[in-house]
Tab-separated table of C-alpha atoms in Angstrom:
chain	number	residue	atom	x	y	z
A	192	MET	CA	-37.877	188.842	155.051
A	193	GLU	CA	-36.550	190.146	151.685
A	194	GLN	CA	-33.038	191.524	151.392
A	195	ASP	CA	-32.689	194.980	149.989
A	196	GLY	CA	-29.940	196.638	147.923
A	197	ILE	CA	-26.513	194.888	147.774
A	198	GLY	CA	-27.792	191.958	149.838
A	199	ALA	CA	-30.399	191.053	147.201
A	200	LEU	CA	-27.854	191.435	144.401
A	201	TYR	CA	-25.317	189.318	146.210
A	202	GLU	CA	-27.981	186.645	146.825
A	203	GLU	CA	-28.752	186.664	143.064
A	204	TYR	CA	-25.013	186.304	142.388
A	205	GLU	CA	-24.656	183.338	144.686
A	206	LYS	CA	-27.797	181.632	143.260
A	207	LEU	CA	-26.502	181.934	139.661
A	208	LYS	CA	-23.019	180.908	140.674
A	209	SER	CA	-24.421	177.752	142.315
A	210	LYS	CA	-26.632	176.977	139.296
A	211	LEU	CA	-23.794	177.336	136.767
A	212	GLU	CA	-21.355	175.385	138.932
A	213	ASP	CA	-23.944	172.546	139.197
A	214	GLU	CA	-24.245	172.542	135.396
A	215	GLY	CA	-20.448	172.125	135.104
A	216	LEU	CA	-19.599	175.517	133.581
A	217	PHE	CA	-16.676	175.999	136.038
A	218	ASP	CA	-15.265	172.498	135.513
A	219	LYS	CA	-11.529	172.362	134.740
A	220	LYS	CA	-12.076	169.676	132.041
A	221	TYR	CA	-13.665	172.405	129.809
A	222	LYS	CA	-10.889	174.962	130.219
A	223	LYS	CA	-9.031	175.733	127.010
A	224	GLU	CA	-5.278	176.317	126.998
A	225	ILE	CA	-3.993	179.824	126.520
A	226	PRO	CA	-1.661	179.909	123.497
A	227	PHE	CA	2.017	180.455	124.333
A	228	MET	CA	2.680	183.091	121.714
A	229	PRO	CA	-0.530	184.530	120.323
A	230	LYS	CA	-0.182	186.496	117.121
A	231	ALA	CA	-3.351	188.461	117.878
A	232	ILE	CA	-5.296	189.179	121.070
A	233	GLY	CA	-8.926	190.200	121.069
A	234	VAL	CA	-9.952	192.576	123.839
A	235	VAL	CA	-13.581	193.180	124.771
A	236	THR	CA	-13.757	196.251	126.906
A	237	SER	CA	-14.513	199.957	126.818
A	238	GLN	CA	-12.599	201.847	124.174
A	239	THR	CA	-12.147	204.888	126.473
A	240	GLY	CA	-11.166	203.303	129.749
A	241	ALA	CA	-7.739	202.644	131.245
A	242	VAL	CA	-8.172	198.878	130.712
A	243	ILE	CA	-7.386	198.916	126.991
A	244	ARG	CA	-4.421	201.271	127.484
A	245	ASP	CA	-3.018	199.078	130.241
A	246	ILE	CA	-3.368	195.892	128.200
A	247	ILE	CA	-1.754	197.555	125.183
A	248	ASN	CA	1.113	198.921	127.237
A	249	VAL	CA	1.865	195.651	129.023
A	250	THR	CA	1.570	193.320	126.023
A	251	THR	CA	3.469	195.475	123.565
A	252	ARG	CA	6.218	196.067	126.117
A	253	ARG	CA	6.576	192.302	126.739
A	254	PHE	CA	6.124	191.181	123.125
A	255	PRO	CA	6.250	194.109	120.665
A	256	GLY	CA	4.993	192.139	117.614
A	257	VAL	CA	1.651	191.122	119.027
A	258	HIS	CA	-1.522	192.564	117.465
A	259	ILE	CA	-4.311	193.770	119.680
A	260	LYS	CA	-7.859	194.019	118.324
A	261	LEU	CA	-10.422	195.868	120.329
A	262	TYR	CA	-14.161	195.135	120.312
A	263	PRO	CA	-15.553	198.248	121.999
A	264	ALA	CA	-18.071	197.156	124.570
A	265	SER	CA	-20.052	198.780	127.279
A	266	VAL	CA	-18.790	197.298	130.543
A	267	GLN	CA	-21.227	198.831	132.963
A	268	GLY	CA	-24.978	199.519	133.145
A	269	LYS	CA	-28.012	198.412	131.204
A	270	GLY	CA	-27.254	196.447	128.059
A	271	ALA	CA	-23.557	196.009	128.864
A	272	ALA	CA	-23.741	192.206	129.143
A	273	GLU	CA	-25.166	192.091	125.615
A	274	THR	CA	-22.312	194.111	124.127
A	275	ILE	CA	-19.754	191.856	125.951
A	276	VAL	CA	-21.483	188.783	124.486
A	277	LYS	CA	-21.483	190.414	121.034
A	278	GLY	CA	-17.694	190.983	121.336
A	279	ILE	CA	-17.083	187.324	122.271
A	280	LYS	CA	-19.253	186.130	119.373
A	281	TYR	CA	-17.598	188.560	116.958
A	282	PHE	CA	-14.095	187.216	117.633
A	283	ASN	CA	-15.311	183.615	117.470
A	284	GLU	CA	-16.995	184.235	114.085
A	285	GLU	CA	-14.122	186.228	112.585
A	286	LYS	CA	-11.439	183.863	113.937
A	287	ASN	CA	-8.954	186.763	113.692
A	288	VAL	CA	-7.469	186.347	117.196
A	289	ASP	CA	-5.889	183.533	119.176
A	290	VAL	CA	-7.184	184.494	122.610
A	291	ILE	CA	-9.780	186.911	124.027
A	292	ILE	CA	-9.448	189.120	127.082
A	293	ILE	CA	-12.679	190.445	128.571
A	294	GLY	CA	-12.297	193.075	131.228
A	295	ARG	CA	-12.900	196.309	133.031
A	296	GLY	CA	-11.432	198.092	135.994
A	297	GLY	CA	-12.695	197.669	139.548
A	298	GLY	CA	-15.942	198.812	141.010
A	299	SER	CA	-18.896	197.879	143.154
A	300	LEU	CA	-20.920	194.699	142.707
A	301	GLU	CA	-23.383	196.730	140.650
A	302	ASP	CA	-20.632	198.098	138.445
A	303	LEU	CA	-19.252	194.667	137.753
A	304	TRP	CA	-22.713	193.089	137.233
A	305	PRO	CA	-22.484	192.568	133.444
A	306	PHE	CA	-19.737	190.086	134.182
A	307	ASN	CA	-22.107	188.259	136.541
A	308	GLU	CA	-24.969	187.789	134.121
A	309	GLU	CA	-25.936	184.383	132.786
A	310	ILE	CA	-25.703	185.444	129.112
A	311	THR	CA	-22.120	186.521	129.712
A	312	ALA	CA	-21.230	183.267	131.483
A	313	ARG	CA	-22.782	181.116	128.720
A	314	ALA	CA	-21.020	183.111	125.943
A	315	ILE	CA	-17.639	182.581	127.665
A	316	PHE	CA	-18.384	178.856	128.065
A	317	ASP	CA	-19.496	178.496	124.456
A	318	SER	CA	-16.490	180.302	123.038
A	319	LYS	CA	-14.243	178.176	120.833
A	320	LEU	CA	-11.384	180.625	121.569
A	321	PRO	CA	-9.794	180.710	125.035
A	322	ILE	CA	-10.928	183.589	127.219
A	323	VAL	CA	-9.103	185.381	129.951
A	324	SER	CA	-11.329	187.231	132.475
A	325	ALA	CA	-9.657	190.416	133.664
A	326	VAL	CA	-12.369	192.050	135.697
A	327	GLY	CA	-11.768	194.423	138.573
A	328	HIS	CA	-8.951	194.198	141.100
A	329	GLU	CA	-7.377	191.216	142.813
A	330	THR	CA	-10.103	190.891	145.450
A	331	ASP	CA	-13.019	191.151	142.941
A	332	PHE	CA	-14.479	187.848	141.749
A	333	THR	CA	-17.175	187.622	139.063
A	334	ILE	CA	-18.961	184.673	137.581
A	335	ALA	CA	-17.027	185.375	134.378
A	336	ASP	CA	-13.849	184.603	136.345
A	337	PHE	CA	-15.123	181.099	137.203
A	338	VAL	CA	-16.259	180.283	133.697
A	339	ALA	CA	-13.255	181.740	131.828
A	340	ASP	CA	-10.306	179.576	130.841
A	341	LEU	CA	-8.052	181.780	132.944
A	342	ARG	CA	-8.687	184.485	135.545
A	343	ALA	CA	-6.316	187.452	135.720
A	344	PRO	CA	-6.331	189.373	138.980
A	345	THR	CA	-6.195	192.685	137.046
A	346	PRO	CA	-6.426	193.818	133.393
A	347	SER	CA	-2.633	194.578	133.427
A	348	ALA	CA	-1.946	191.050	134.706
A	349	ALA	CA	-4.021	189.693	131.836
A	350	GLY	CA	-1.536	191.333	129.465
A	351	GLU	CA	1.289	189.595	131.295
A	352	LEU	CA	-0.391	186.218	131.263
A	353	VAL	CA	-1.242	186.122	127.561
A	354	VAL	CA	2.221	186.957	126.094
A	355	PRO	CA	5.698	185.849	127.007
A	356	GLU	CA	8.456	188.412	127.583
A	357	LEU	CA	10.484	188.587	124.334
A	358	THR	CA	13.743	189.539	126.010
A	359	GLU	CA	13.448	186.529	128.335
A	360	LEU	CA	12.778	184.264	125.352
A	361	LYS	CA	15.810	185.601	123.568
A	362	ARG	CA	17.909	185.061	126.691
A	363	ARG	CA	16.759	181.474	126.997
A	364	ILE	CA	17.470	180.738	123.316
A	365	LYS	CA	20.991	182.257	123.680
A	366	ASN	CA	21.641	180.049	126.731
A	367	ILE	CA	20.491	176.963	124.828
A	368	GLU	CA	22.822	177.838	121.923
């Protein structure tokens, strides 16, 4: 009996997840550290969605001097995984950011599929720069989440995880003085 629809897609997800886990792509020993105070953050996402606005709002509120560089990518549909991979490779080649966030808002398994493709997983694993996966909502898990150096439960949370809060840093310094 062959599964149809979401069942077949979920089966494909589980099969790839198991394969990549067996190859060690999820292993903690390969996880890169997220820099404490990045000067520049690369974001691979849609240029028109709420994700980039949320990341900009959160990061610049917490740490106003940080630079955010967008690599506009398709995050849904045919060819989306390839644009995500191009964005990861672009930032690695240019070396103009300290950390990369890849993300999109929530959606169905089909909507999130580009983040479950093998080419995306391997690009994340091969990245010399640390990558934060910020795909979907708290309950959504993609293969990108398992391979990434850090998983953020939401795109806004990714913004909080990659930069410290400047006012808190200033308060700590004042206390030390």
